[in-house]
CSV table of C-alpha atoms and ligand atoms in Angstrom, one decimal:
chain,number,residue,atom,x,y,z
A,43,MET,CA,21.5,17.8,-40.4
A,44,SER,CA,24.9,17.2,-38.9
A,45,SER,CA,25.6,16.2,-35.3
A,46,LEU,CA,28.8,16.2,-33.4
A,47,VAL,CA,29.5,14.6,-30.0
A,48,VAL,CA,32.4,15.9,-28.0
A,49,ILE,CA,33.7,13.8,-25.3
A,50,GLY,CA,36.6,13.8,-22.8
A,51,THR,CA,39.1,11.0,-23.4
A,52,GLN,CA,41.0,11.0,-20.2
A,53,TRP,CA,39.8,11.7,-16.6
A,54,GLY,CA,37.9,14.9,-17.2
A,55,ASP,CA,39.0,18.6,-17.5
A,56,GLU,CA,40.4,17.9,-21.0
A,57,GLY,CA,39.2,21.4,-22.1
A,58,LYS,CA,35.9,20.4,-23.3
A,59,GLY,CA,34.1,23.6,-22.3
A,60,LYS,CA,36.6,25.7,-24.4
A,61,ILE,CA,36.2,23.3,-27.7
A,62,VAL,CA,32.5,23.2,-27.2
A,63,ASP,CA,32.1,27.1,-26.9
A,64,LEU,CA,34.2,27.4,-29.9
A,65,LEU,CA,32.4,24.8,-32.0
A,66,ALA,CA,29.0,26.1,-30.6
A,67,GLY,CA,29.5,29.2,-33.0
A,68,GLU,CA,28.4,27.0,-35.8
A,69,ALA,CA,25.6,25.0,-34.1
A,70,ASP,CA,22.0,25.5,-33.6
A,71,VAL,CA,21.5,23.4,-30.6
A,72,VAL,CA,23.9,22.3,-27.7
A,73,VAL,CA,23.0,19.5,-25.4
A,74,ARG,CA,24.3,18.1,-22.0
A,75,PHE,CA,23.4,14.2,-21.9
A,76,GLN,CA,25.2,13.0,-18.7
A,77,GLY,CA,26.8,13.9,-15.4
A,78,GLY,CA,25.5,16.9,-13.4
A,79,ASN,CA,27.3,19.9,-11.5
A,80,ASN,CA,30.2,17.6,-10.8
A,81,ALA,CA,31.4,19.0,-14.1
A,82,GLY,CA,33.2,22.4,-14.3
A,83,HIS,CA,33.6,23.7,-18.0
A,84,THR,CA,35.7,26.8,-18.4
A,85,LEU,CA,35.3,29.3,-21.3
A,86,VAL,CA,37.6,32.4,-21.7
A,87,VAL,CA,36.0,34.7,-24.2
A,88,ASN,CA,37.7,38.2,-24.7
A,89,GLY,CA,39.7,37.6,-21.4
A,90,LYS,CA,36.4,37.0,-19.5
A,91,LYS,CA,36.2,33.6,-17.6
A,92,PHE,CA,33.0,31.7,-17.3
A,93,VAL,CA,32.7,28.4,-15.6
A,94,PHE,CA,29.5,26.3,-16.4
A,95,HIS,CA,28.4,23.2,-14.4
A,96,LEU,CA,24.9,22.5,-15.8
A,97,ILE,CA,24.2,25.1,-18.3
A,98,PRO,CA,25.7,23.9,-21.7
A,99,SER,CA,28.8,25.7,-23.1
A,100,GLY,CA,26.8,27.2,-26.1
A,101,ILE,CA,24.9,29.8,-24.0
A,102,LEU,CA,27.1,32.6,-25.0
A,103,TYR,CA,25.7,32.8,-28.4
A,104,GLN,CA,22.4,34.2,-28.7
A,105,ARG,CA,21.1,32.2,-31.5
A,106,VAL,CA,22.1,28.7,-30.0
A,107,ARG,CA,19.4,26.8,-28.1
A,108,CYS,CA,20.9,25.0,-25.1
A,109,LEU,CA,19.3,21.8,-23.7
A,110,ILE,CA,19.9,19.7,-20.5
A,111,GLY,CA,18.9,16.1,-21.5
A,112,ASN,CA,17.2,13.4,-19.4
A,113,GLY,CA,20.6,11.7,-18.5
A,114,VAL,CA,21.8,14.7,-16.6
A,115,VAL,CA,21.2,14.9,-12.8
A,116,VAL,CA,20.1,18.3,-12.1
A,117,ASP,CA,20.5,20.2,-8.9
A,118,PRO,CA,17.7,22.9,-9.4
A,119,LYS,CA,19.5,25.3,-6.9
A,120,ILE,CA,22.8,25.3,-9.0
A,121,LEU,CA,20.9,25.7,-12.3
A,122,ILE,CA,19.1,28.8,-11.0
A,123,GLU,CA,22.4,30.2,-9.5
A,124,GLU,CA,23.9,29.8,-13.0
A,125,LEU,CA,21.1,31.5,-14.6
A,126,ASP,CA,21.3,34.4,-12.1
A,127,ARG,CA,25.0,34.5,-12.5
A,128,LEU,CA,24.6,35.0,-16.3
A,129,SER,CA,21.9,37.6,-15.7
A,130,GLY,CA,24.3,39.5,-13.5
A,131,VAL,CA,26.7,39.9,-16.4
A,132,GLY,CA,23.9,41.0,-18.8
A,133,ILE,CA,23.2,37.6,-20.4
A,134,HIS,CA,19.5,36.7,-19.9
A,135,VAL,CA,18.7,33.2,-20.4
A,136,GLY,CA,14.9,32.7,-21.0
A,137,PRO,CA,13.0,29.5,-21.9
A,138,GLU,CA,13.7,30.3,-25.6
A,139,ARG,CA,17.3,29.8,-25.0
A,140,LEU,CA,17.3,26.9,-22.5
A,141,GLY,CA,15.3,23.8,-22.2
A,142,LEU,CA,15.3,21.4,-19.2
A,143,CYS,CA,14.2,17.8,-20.0
A,144,GLU,CA,11.2,16.6,-18.1
A,145,LYS,CA,12.6,13.3,-17.6
A,146,ALA,CA,16.0,14.7,-15.9
A,147,HIS,CA,16.3,13.4,-12.3
A,148,LEU,CA,16.6,16.1,-9.5
A,149,ILE,CA,19.6,16.1,-7.1
A,150,MET,CA,18.1,16.6,-3.6
A,151,PRO,CA,19.6,17.9,-0.4
A,152,TYR,CA,19.8,14.4,0.9
A,153,HIS,CA,21.9,13.1,-2.1
A,154,SER,CA,24.7,15.8,-1.4
A,155,LEU,CA,24.7,15.1,2.4
A,156,LEU,CA,24.8,11.3,1.8
A,157,ASP,CA,27.6,11.6,-0.9
A,158,ARG,CA,29.7,13.7,1.7
A,159,ALA,CA,29.0,11.3,4.6
A,160,ARG,CA,30.1,8.4,2.8
A,161,GLU,CA,33.3,9.9,1.8
A,162,GLU,CA,33.9,11.0,5.2
A,163,ARG,CA,33.3,7.5,6.4
A,164,LYS,CA,35.6,5.9,4.0
A,165,GLY,CA,38.4,8.1,5.4
A,166,ARG,CA,41.8,7.2,3.5
A,167,SER,CA,40.0,5.1,0.9
A,168,ALA,CA,37.6,7.8,-0.1
A,169,LEU,CA,37.1,8.2,-3.8
A,170,GLY,CA,37.6,11.9,-3.6
A,171,THR,CA,34.2,12.7,-5.2
A,172,THR,CA,33.0,16.4,-6.0
A,173,GLY,CA,30.4,16.0,-3.0
A,174,ARG,CA,27.5,17.2,-5.3
A,175,GLY,CA,25.3,14.2,-4.6
A,176,ILE,CA,25.9,12.9,-8.1
A,177,GLY,CA,26.4,9.0,-7.1
A,178,PRO,CA,23.4,8.8,-4.6
A,179,CYS,CA,21.1,10.7,-7.2
A,180,TYR,CA,22.0,8.2,-10.0
A,181,GLU,CA,21.5,5.4,-7.4
A,182,ASP,CA,17.9,6.6,-6.8
A,183,LYS,CA,17.2,6.9,-10.4
A,184,VAL,CA,18.1,3.2,-11.0
A,185,ALA,CA,16.4,2.0,-7.9
A,186,ARG,CA,13.3,3.6,-9.4
A,187,LYS,CA,13.1,6.0,-6.2
A,188,GLY,CA,14.2,9.1,-7.9
A,189,ILE,CA,12.4,12.5,-8.3
A,190,ARG,CA,12.1,13.7,-11.8
A,191,VAL,CA,11.7,17.2,-13.2
A,192,SER,CA,8.2,16.4,-14.3
A,193,ASP,CA,7.4,15.2,-10.7
A,194,LEU,CA,8.6,18.5,-9.3
A,195,MET,CA,6.1,20.2,-11.6
A,196,ASP,CA,3.2,18.2,-10.1
A,197,GLY,CA,3.1,19.6,-6.3
A,198,LYS,CA,1.1,16.8,-4.8
A,199,LEU,CA,3.1,14.0,-6.5
A,200,PHE,CA,6.3,15.7,-5.5
A,201,LYS,CA,5.2,16.0,-1.9
A,202,GLU,CA,4.3,12.3,-1.9
A,203,LYS,CA,7.6,11.1,-3.4
A,204,LEU,CA,9.8,13.6,-1.3
A,205,TYR,CA,8.2,12.3,2.2
A,206,GLN,CA,8.6,8.8,1.0
A,207,ASN,CA,12.4,9.3,0.1
A,208,ILE,CA,13.0,11.3,3.3
A,209,GLU,CA,11.7,8.7,5.6
A,210,GLU,CA,14.4,6.3,4.4
A,211,LYS,CA,17.1,8.9,4.0
A,212,ASN,CA,16.4,10.1,7.6
A,213,PHE,CA,16.6,6.6,8.9
A,214,LEU,CA,20.2,6.1,7.1
A,215,LEU,CA,21.5,9.7,8.1
A,216,LYS,CA,20.5,9.4,11.7
A,217,ASN,CA,21.3,5.8,12.5
A,218,TYR,CA,24.1,5.0,10.3
A,219,PHE,CA,25.8,8.3,10.0
A,220,GLY,CA,24.8,9.8,13.3
A,221,LEU,CA,23.7,13.0,11.4
A,222,ASP,CA,20.8,15.2,12.0
A,223,PRO,CA,17.5,14.2,10.0
A,224,LEU,CA,16.3,16.5,7.3
A,225,ASP,CA,13.0,18.5,7.6
A,226,PRO,CA,10.8,17.5,4.5
A,227,GLU,CA,8.6,20.5,4.9
A,228,GLY,CA,11.5,22.9,4.5
A,229,ILE,CA,12.9,21.1,1.4
A,230,TYR,CA,9.2,20.9,0.0
A,231,GLU,CA,8.9,24.7,0.2
A,232,GLU,CA,12.3,25.4,-1.1
A,233,TYR,CA,11.8,23.1,-4.1
A,234,ILE,CA,8.2,24.3,-4.9
A,235,GLY,CA,10.0,27.8,-5.3
A,236,PHE,CA,12.5,26.0,-7.8
A,237,ALA,CA,9.6,24.6,-9.6
A,238,ARG,CA,8.0,27.9,-10.1
A,239,ARG,CA,11.2,29.2,-11.5
A,240,LEU,CA,12.0,26.5,-13.7
A,241,GLU,CA,8.5,25.4,-15.2
A,242,PRO,CA,8.9,27.7,-18.3
A,243,TYR,CA,12.1,25.9,-19.1
A,244,VAL,CA,10.8,22.2,-19.1
A,245,THR,CA,10.6,20.5,-22.3
A,246,ASN,CA,11.0,17.0,-24.0
A,247,VAL,CA,14.6,17.0,-25.2
A,248,SER,CA,14.3,13.7,-27.4
A,249,TRP,CA,11.5,15.3,-29.2
A,250,GLU,CA,12.9,18.7,-29.6
A,251,LEU,CA,16.1,16.9,-31.2
A,252,ALA,CA,14.1,14.9,-33.6
A,253,GLU,CA,12.4,18.2,-34.7
A,254,ALA,CA,15.7,19.9,-35.1
A,255,TYR,CA,16.9,16.9,-37.1
A,256,THR,CA,14.2,17.0,-39.8
A,257,LYS,CA,14.6,20.8,-40.0
A,258,GLY,CA,18.3,20.3,-40.9
A,259,LYS,CA,19.8,21.9,-37.9
A,260,ARG,CA,23.3,21.3,-36.4
A,261,VAL,CA,23.3,19.7,-33.0
A,262,LEU,CA,26.5,19.5,-30.7
A,263,PHE,CA,26.6,17.2,-27.8
A,264,GLU,CA,28.7,18.4,-24.8
A,265,GLY,CA,30.1,15.4,-22.9
A,266,ALA,CA,31.1,15.9,-19.1
A,267,GLN,CA,33.7,14.1,-17.2
A,268,GLY,CA,36.0,11.7,-19.2
A,269,THR,CA,36.2,8.1,-20.5
A,270,HIS,CA,38.2,6.7,-17.8
A,271,LEU,CA,35.7,8.1,-15.2
A,272,ASP,CA,32.8,5.9,-16.9
A,273,VAL,CA,31.0,3.8,-14.3
A,274,ASP,CA,31.3,0.8,-16.7
A,275,HIS,CA,34.6,1.2,-18.6
A,276,GLY,CA,36.5,3.6,-16.1
A,277,THR,CA,39.1,2.8,-13.2
A,278,TYR,CA,36.3,1.3,-11.1
A,279,PRO,CA,35.3,2.1,-8.3
A,280,PHE,CA,37.3,5.5,-8.7
A,281,VAL,CA,34.7,6.6,-11.2
A,282,THR,CA,31.7,8.9,-11.5
A,283,SER,CA,28.1,7.2,-11.8
A,284,SER,CA,27.3,8.0,-15.4
A,285,ASN,CA,28.7,6.8,-18.7
A,286,PRO,CA,30.8,9.7,-20.4
A,287,VAL,CA,31.1,7.9,-23.5
A,288,SER,CA,29.4,8.8,-26.9
A,289,GLY,CA,26.9,6.0,-26.6
A,290,SER,CA,25.2,7.9,-23.8
A,291,VAL,CA,23.7,10.4,-26.2
A,292,GLY,CA,21.1,7.6,-26.9
A,293,THR,CA,20.2,7.0,-23.4
A,294,GLY,CA,21.0,10.4,-22.0
A,295,ALA,CA,19.2,12.8,-24.7
A,296,GLY,CA,16.9,10.2,-26.6
A,297,PHE,CA,19.1,10.8,-29.7
A,298,ALA,CA,19.6,7.7,-31.9
A,299,PRO,CA,23.3,6.8,-32.2
A,300,ASN,CA,23.1,6.1,-35.9
A,301,ARG,CA,22.4,9.7,-36.3
A,302,ILE,CA,25.8,10.8,-34.8
A,303,GLY,CA,27.7,12.5,-37.7
A,304,HIS,CA,31.2,12.7,-35.8
A,305,VAL,CA,32.7,12.1,-32.4
A,306,LEU,CA,35.4,14.4,-31.3
A,307,GLY,CA,37.6,13.2,-28.5
A,308,ILE,CA,39.2,15.9,-26.5
A,309,VAL,CA,42.8,15.1,-25.4
A,310,LYS,CA,44.8,17.3,-22.8
A,311,ALA,CA,48.4,17.3,-24.1
A,312,TYR,CA,49.4,15.8,-20.9
A,313,THR,CA,47.3,13.8,-18.2
A,314,THR,CA,45.4,15.0,-15.3
A,315,ARG,CA,43.4,13.6,-12.5
A,316,VAL,CA,41.3,15.1,-9.6
A,317,GLY,CA,40.4,12.9,-6.6
A,318,GLY,CA,41.6,9.3,-6.0
A,319,GLY,CA,42.3,6.3,-8.3
A,320,PRO,CA,45.0,4.8,-10.4
A,321,PHE,CA,47.1,7.2,-12.6
A,322,PHE,CA,49.6,5.3,-14.4
A,323,THR,CA,51.9,8.1,-15.8
A,324,GLU,CA,51.5,10.5,-12.6
A,325,LEU,CA,54.6,12.6,-12.0
A,326,LYS,CA,55.3,13.2,-8.4
A,327,ASP,CA,58.2,15.3,-8.9
A,328,GLU,CA,59.1,18.7,-10.3
A,329,ILE,CA,57.8,18.1,-13.9
A,330,GLY,CA,54.5,17.4,-12.3
A,331,ASP,CA,54.6,20.6,-10.3
A,332,TYR,CA,55.7,22.4,-13.5
A,333,LEU,CA,52.6,21.0,-15.4
A,334,GLN,CA,50.3,21.8,-12.5
A,335,GLU,CA,51.5,25.3,-12.0
A,336,LYS,CA,51.9,26.3,-15.7
A,337,GLY,CA,48.6,24.6,-16.6
A,338,GLN,CA,46.8,26.1,-13.7
A,339,GLU,CA,45.6,22.8,-12.8
A,340,PHE,CA,43.1,23.5,-10.0
A,341,GLY,CA,39.5,21.8,-10.2
A,342,SER,CA,37.0,24.1,-11.8
A,343,THR,CA,34.2,22.6,-9.5
A,344,THR,CA,36.2,22.0,-6.1
A,345,GLY,CA,39.3,24.1,-6.5
A,346,ARG,CA,41.5,20.9,-5.7
A,347,ARG,CA,44.9,20.6,-7.1
A,348,ARG,CA,44.9,18.1,-10.0
A,349,ARG,CA,47.5,15.6,-10.3
A,350,CYS,CA,49.5,15.8,-13.4
A,351,GLY,CA,51.5,13.3,-15.4
A,352,TRP,CA,52.8,12.3,-19.1
A,353,LEU,CA,50.3,12.0,-21.8
A,354,ASP,CA,48.9,8.4,-21.8
A,355,LEU,CA,47.9,7.2,-25.3
A,356,VAL,CA,46.6,3.9,-23.9
A,357,LEU,CA,43.8,5.9,-22.3
A,358,VAL,CA,43.1,7.7,-25.5
A,359,ARG,CA,43.2,4.5,-27.7
A,360,ASP,CA,40.5,3.1,-25.2
A,361,ALA,CA,38.5,6.0,-25.6
A,362,VAL,CA,38.6,5.8,-29.5
A,363,ARG,CA,37.4,2.3,-29.1
A,364,PHE,CA,34.5,2.8,-26.7
A,365,SER,CA,33.1,5.8,-28.6
A,366,GLY,CA,34.0,5.5,-32.1
A,367,ILE,CA,36.1,8.6,-32.1
A,368,ASP,CA,36.6,10.1,-35.5
A,369,SER,CA,39.1,12.8,-34.7
A,370,LEU,CA,40.9,14.3,-31.7
A,371,ALA,CA,41.3,18.0,-30.5
A,372,ILE,CA,44.6,18.5,-28.5
A,373,THR,CA,44.3,21.0,-25.9
A,374,LYS,CA,46.9,22.8,-23.7
A,375,LEU,CA,49.7,22.2,-25.9
A,376,ASP,CA,51.2,25.5,-25.0
A,377,VAL,CA,51.9,24.1,-21.5
A,378,LEU,CA,54.4,21.7,-22.6
A,379,THR,CA,56.5,24.5,-24.1
A,380,GLY,CA,59.8,24.8,-22.1
A,381,LEU,CA,60.5,21.1,-21.2
A,382,SER,CA,63.5,19.7,-23.0
A,383,GLU,CA,62.1,16.1,-23.0
A,384,LEU,CA,58.6,15.0,-23.3
A,385,LYS,CA,57.5,11.4,-22.6
A,386,ILE,CA,54.3,9.7,-24.0
A,387,CYS,CA,52.9,6.4,-22.7
A,388,ILE,CA,52.2,4.0,-25.7
A,389,GLY,CA,51.7,0.7,-23.7
A,390,TYR,CA,51.7,-1.0,-20.3
A,391,ARG,CA,53.4,-3.7,-18.6
A,392,ILE,CA,52.1,-5.9,-15.8
A,393,LYS,CA,54.9,-8.0,-14.4
A,394,ASP,CA,56.4,-9.4,-17.5
A,395,ARG,CA,53.3,-9.2,-19.6
A,396,GLU,CA,52.7,-6.3,-22.1
A,397,ILE,CA,49.1,-5.4,-22.5
A,398,PRO,CA,47.6,-3.0,-25.4
A,399,TYR,CA,44.7,-1.7,-23.2
A,400,ARG,CA,43.8,-0.3,-19.9
A,401,PRO,CA,43.4,-3.4,-17.4
A,402,SER,CA,40.4,-3.4,-15.4
A,403,SER,CA,40.9,-5.3,-12.1
A,404,GLN,CA,42.2,-3.3,-9.3
A,405,ARG,CA,45.1,-5.8,-8.8
A,406,ASP,CA,46.2,-5.4,-12.2
A,407,MET,CA,45.8,-1.5,-12.3
A,408,GLU,CA,47.9,-1.4,-9.1
A,409,ALA,CA,50.7,-3.3,-11.0
A,410,THR,CA,50.5,-1.3,-14.1
A,411,GLU,CA,53.9,0.2,-15.4
A,412,PRO,CA,53.8,2.4,-18.3
A,413,ILE,CA,56.0,1.9,-21.6
A,414,TYR,CA,57.2,5.2,-22.6
A,415,LEU,CA,58.3,6.7,-25.9
A,416,THR,CA,60.7,9.7,-25.3
A,417,LEU,CA,60.6,12.7,-27.6
A,418,SER,CA,62.4,16.1,-27.8
A,419,GLY,CA,60.6,19.1,-26.2
A,420,TRP,CA,60.5,22.7,-27.9
A,421,TYR,CA,61.0,26.2,-26.3
A,422,GLU,CA,59.1,28.3,-28.9
A,423,ASP,CA,56.1,30.2,-27.6
A,424,ILE,CA,53.2,28.7,-29.7
A,425,ARG,CA,50.4,30.7,-28.2
A,426,ASP,CA,49.8,32.8,-31.2
A,427,THR,CA,50.4,30.1,-33.9
A,428,LYS,CA,47.7,30.0,-36.3
A,429,SER,CA,48.5,27.2,-38.6
A,430,PHE,CA,50.1,23.6,-38.2
A,431,GLU,CA,52.9,24.4,-40.5
A,432,ASP,CA,54.1,27.3,-38.3
A,433,LEU,CA,54.3,25.0,-35.1
A,434,PRO,CA,57.9,23.9,-34.2
A,435,LEU,CA,59.2,20.7,-35.7
A,436,ASN,CA,59.1,19.1,-32.5
A,437,THR,CA,55.6,20.0,-31.7
A,438,LYS,CA,54.5,18.6,-35.0
A,439,VAL,CA,56.2,15.3,-34.1
A,440,TYR,CA,54.3,15.1,-30.9
A,441,ILE,CA,51.0,15.7,-32.8
A,442,ARG,CA,51.8,13.1,-35.5
A,443,THR,CA,52.8,10.7,-32.6
A,444,ILE,CA,49.3,11.1,-31.0
A,445,GLU,CA,47.8,10.3,-34.4
A,446,GLU,CA,49.9,7.4,-35.0
A,447,TYR,CA,49.1,5.7,-31.8
A,448,SER,CA,45.6,6.6,-31.4
A,449,GLY,CA,44.8,5.6,-34.9
A,450,VAL,CA,42.8,8.7,-35.6
A,451,PRO,CA,43.5,12.3,-37.0
A,452,VAL,CA,43.9,15.4,-35.1
A,453,SER,CA,41.5,18.0,-36.3
A,454,ILE,CA,41.8,20.8,-33.7
A,455,ILE,CA,44.9,22.0,-31.8
A,456,SER,CA,44.4,24.5,-28.9
A,457,VAL,CA,47.4,26.6,-27.8
A,458,GLY,CA,45.7,28.8,-25.3
A,459,PRO,CA,42.3,29.2,-23.3
A,460,GLU,CA,40.8,31.8,-25.8
A,461,ARG,CA,38.7,31.0,-28.8
A,462,GLU,CA,41.4,32.6,-31.1
A,463,GLN,CA,44.0,30.4,-29.7
A,464,THR,CA,43.0,27.4,-31.9
A,465,ILE,CA,44.3,25.8,-35.0
A,466,LEU,CA,41.6,24.3,-37.1
A,467,LEU,CA,43.0,21.2,-39.2
A,468,LYS,CA,39.8,19.5,-40.3
A,469,GLU,CA,36.1,20.0,-40.6
A,470,VAL,CA,34.4,18.2,-37.7
A,471,TYR,CA,30.6,18.5,-38.1
A,472,GLY,CA,30.8,15.3,-39.9
A,473,ARG,CA,28.4,13.5,-42.5
A,474,GLN,CA,24.9,15.0,-43.3
A,475,HIS,CA,22.1,12.8,-42.9
B,665,GDP,P1,36.6,20.6,-19.1
B,665,GDP,O1,35.9,20.2,-17.8
B,665,GDP,O2,37.0,19.6,-19.9
B,665,GDP,O3,35.8,21.8,-19.8
B,665,GDP,O4,37.9,21.5,-18.7
B,665,GDP,P2,38.2,22.6,-17.6
B,665,GDP,O5,37.5,23.9,-18.1
B,665,GDP,O6,37.8,21.9,-16.2
B,665,GDP,O7,39.8,22.7,-17.5
B,665,GDP,C1,40.3,23.2,-18.6
B,665,GDP,C2,41.1,24.4,-18.3
B,665,GDP,O8,42.1,24.6,-19.3
B,665,GDP,C3,40.3,25.6,-18.4
B,665,GDP,O9,40.9,26.6,-17.2
B,665,GDP,C4,40.5,26.3,-19.6
B,665,GDP,O10,40.4,27.8,-19.7
B,665,GDP,C5,41.9,25.9,-19.8
B,665,GDP,N1,42.2,25.7,-21.2
B,665,GDP,C6,41.6,25.0,-22.2
B,665,GDP,N2,42.3,25.0,-23.5
B,665,GDP,C7,43.5,25.5,-23.0
B,665,GDP,C8,44.7,25.7,-23.8
B,665,GDP,O11,44.7,25.3,-24.9
B,665,GDP,N3,45.9,26.1,-23.1
B,665,GDP,C9,45.8,26.6,-21.8
B,665,GDP,N4,46.8,27.1,-21.4
B,665,GDP,N5,44.7,26.5,-21.2
B,665,GDP,C10,43.5,25.9,-21.8
B,666,IMO,P1,34.5,17.8,-16.0
B,666,IMO,O1,33.2,17.8,-16.8
B,666,IMO,C1,37.4,15.8,-13.5
B,666,IMO,C2,35.8,13.0,-10.5
B,666,IMO,C3,35.8,13.5,-9.1
B,666,IMO,C4,36.0,12.0,-8.5
B,666,IMO,C5,35.2,11.0,-9.3
B,666,IMO,C6,33.8,10.9,-8.7
B,666,IMO,O2,34.7,19.1,-15.6
B,666,IMO,O3,35.4,17.2,-16.9
B,666,IMO,P2,31.7,12.5,-8.5
B,666,IMO,O4,31.3,13.8,-8.0
B,666,IMO,O5,31.3,12.4,-9.9
B,666,IMO,O6,30.9,11.3,-7.8
B,666,IMO,O7,33.2,12.2,-8.3
B,666,IMO,O8,34.9,11.9,-10.5
B,666,IMO,N1,35.0,14.0,-11.4
B,666,IMO,C7,35.6,14.8,-12.4
B,666,IMO,N2,36.9,15.0,-12.5
B,666,IMO,N3,36.5,16.5,-14.1
B,666,IMO,C8,35.1,16.2,-14.0
B,666,IMO,O9,34.2,16.9,-14.7
B,666,IMO,C9,34.7,15.5,-13.1
B,666,IMO,N4,33.5,15.1,-12.5
B,666,IMO,C10,33.7,14.0,-11.7
B,666,IMO,O10,36.9,14.3,-8.9
B,666,IMO,O11,37.5,11.5,-8.8
B,667,MG,MG1,36.3,20.5,-15.7
């Protein structure tokens, strides 16, 4: 079988959804392995737009099986809403099309309440989270207090765990945040309703993947967020609470890393970031506004305006190193059309010192200045271009510069949100095992 891992190389929203949807056409199984409904993956198919937060972006193909791995934190209400929204447009997703890992942790109402209360309390130093309860849910998982899908399916155990958790959370909500306590009975009833609905979907993802492996099937792993939001390797503390790197398919889906065939890094042709935190190439001028407007850079989950800036290849090079990226997909290249000059960050300076990777300490990140390479832009409309050869010369130079400084080849170029607006340069499904 062959397997492919798709991950974001920047701060999320690189266009992973579009690329996963495209590649899912040749996959048998599509798997989410980390993050939760903080993700917002947009697919545009025949002019119709779909945004998925939890359901893998392979769901539009009837023959593809979609799996939500153990490493994902699952808000059951959101999952059910997504299933219902798909039903509403005539796409019925039964248990034969979607599996939910029994080991995945559940986002509970107190997680999102605590997430938002903490952000509010932080005031100006808030992280700018999506407020979906992601951090508090992962905290409980690591603290061994979490409630898993399998617990929800066992009414008695679920009740016990819920009441234990609520006792502690209500103390915090009431005494630390000055909020109303939660009623465990109401939550119990609501969640038991979710359990009835989701029970047929429950599976063991690691086992299913091993079965698929022996049957020679193609597996596509769909990363969420981006490398520099990684809780270990990202711009801490301005990060999410999971590891959006390729190694997470091992922990988050129970799939052995040495069975990964190819790692595809998604790179937006410029850089964006939603929420707070360092952003070395940020443009707070009319070019930043141009990218924001032309690229329609609004968060798919929260609707917030995304901050925009020049392409930062130090971020991409770091991502290549962390995840063993084999090739890159460049997205939203069409958005750069019409700019006379383009800058690409190829290194950092901290005072009089140059460093070839992203610094980690908050003090160094604050002092980091980008070192730019300046290239000429292009004015030709590239949205219908079908081959690399037909791209304008300056566009080709831009792509070759990305390859040169990242050290890996570009395999896919995206020039618009639709499936057809894609130039395929290289096979990405990788080695067969
Ligand atoms: P994800 O979180 O990485 O899946 O990315 P999002 O879906 O949050 O944001 C990417 C946005 O860019 C979506 O609205 C996509 O429809 C859109 N998009 C993806 N690729 C392209 C492209 O090549 N050109 C343009 N103009 N838009 C694109
Ligand atoms: P996709 O999969 C962009 C950001 C939030 C915030 C930080 C922490 O669509 O690329 P969290 O709610 O995770 O605790 O918020 O992480 N963030 C994302 N930014 N794309 C995402 O997902 C993101 N998921 C989380 O904006 O800065
Ligand atoms: Mg997104």
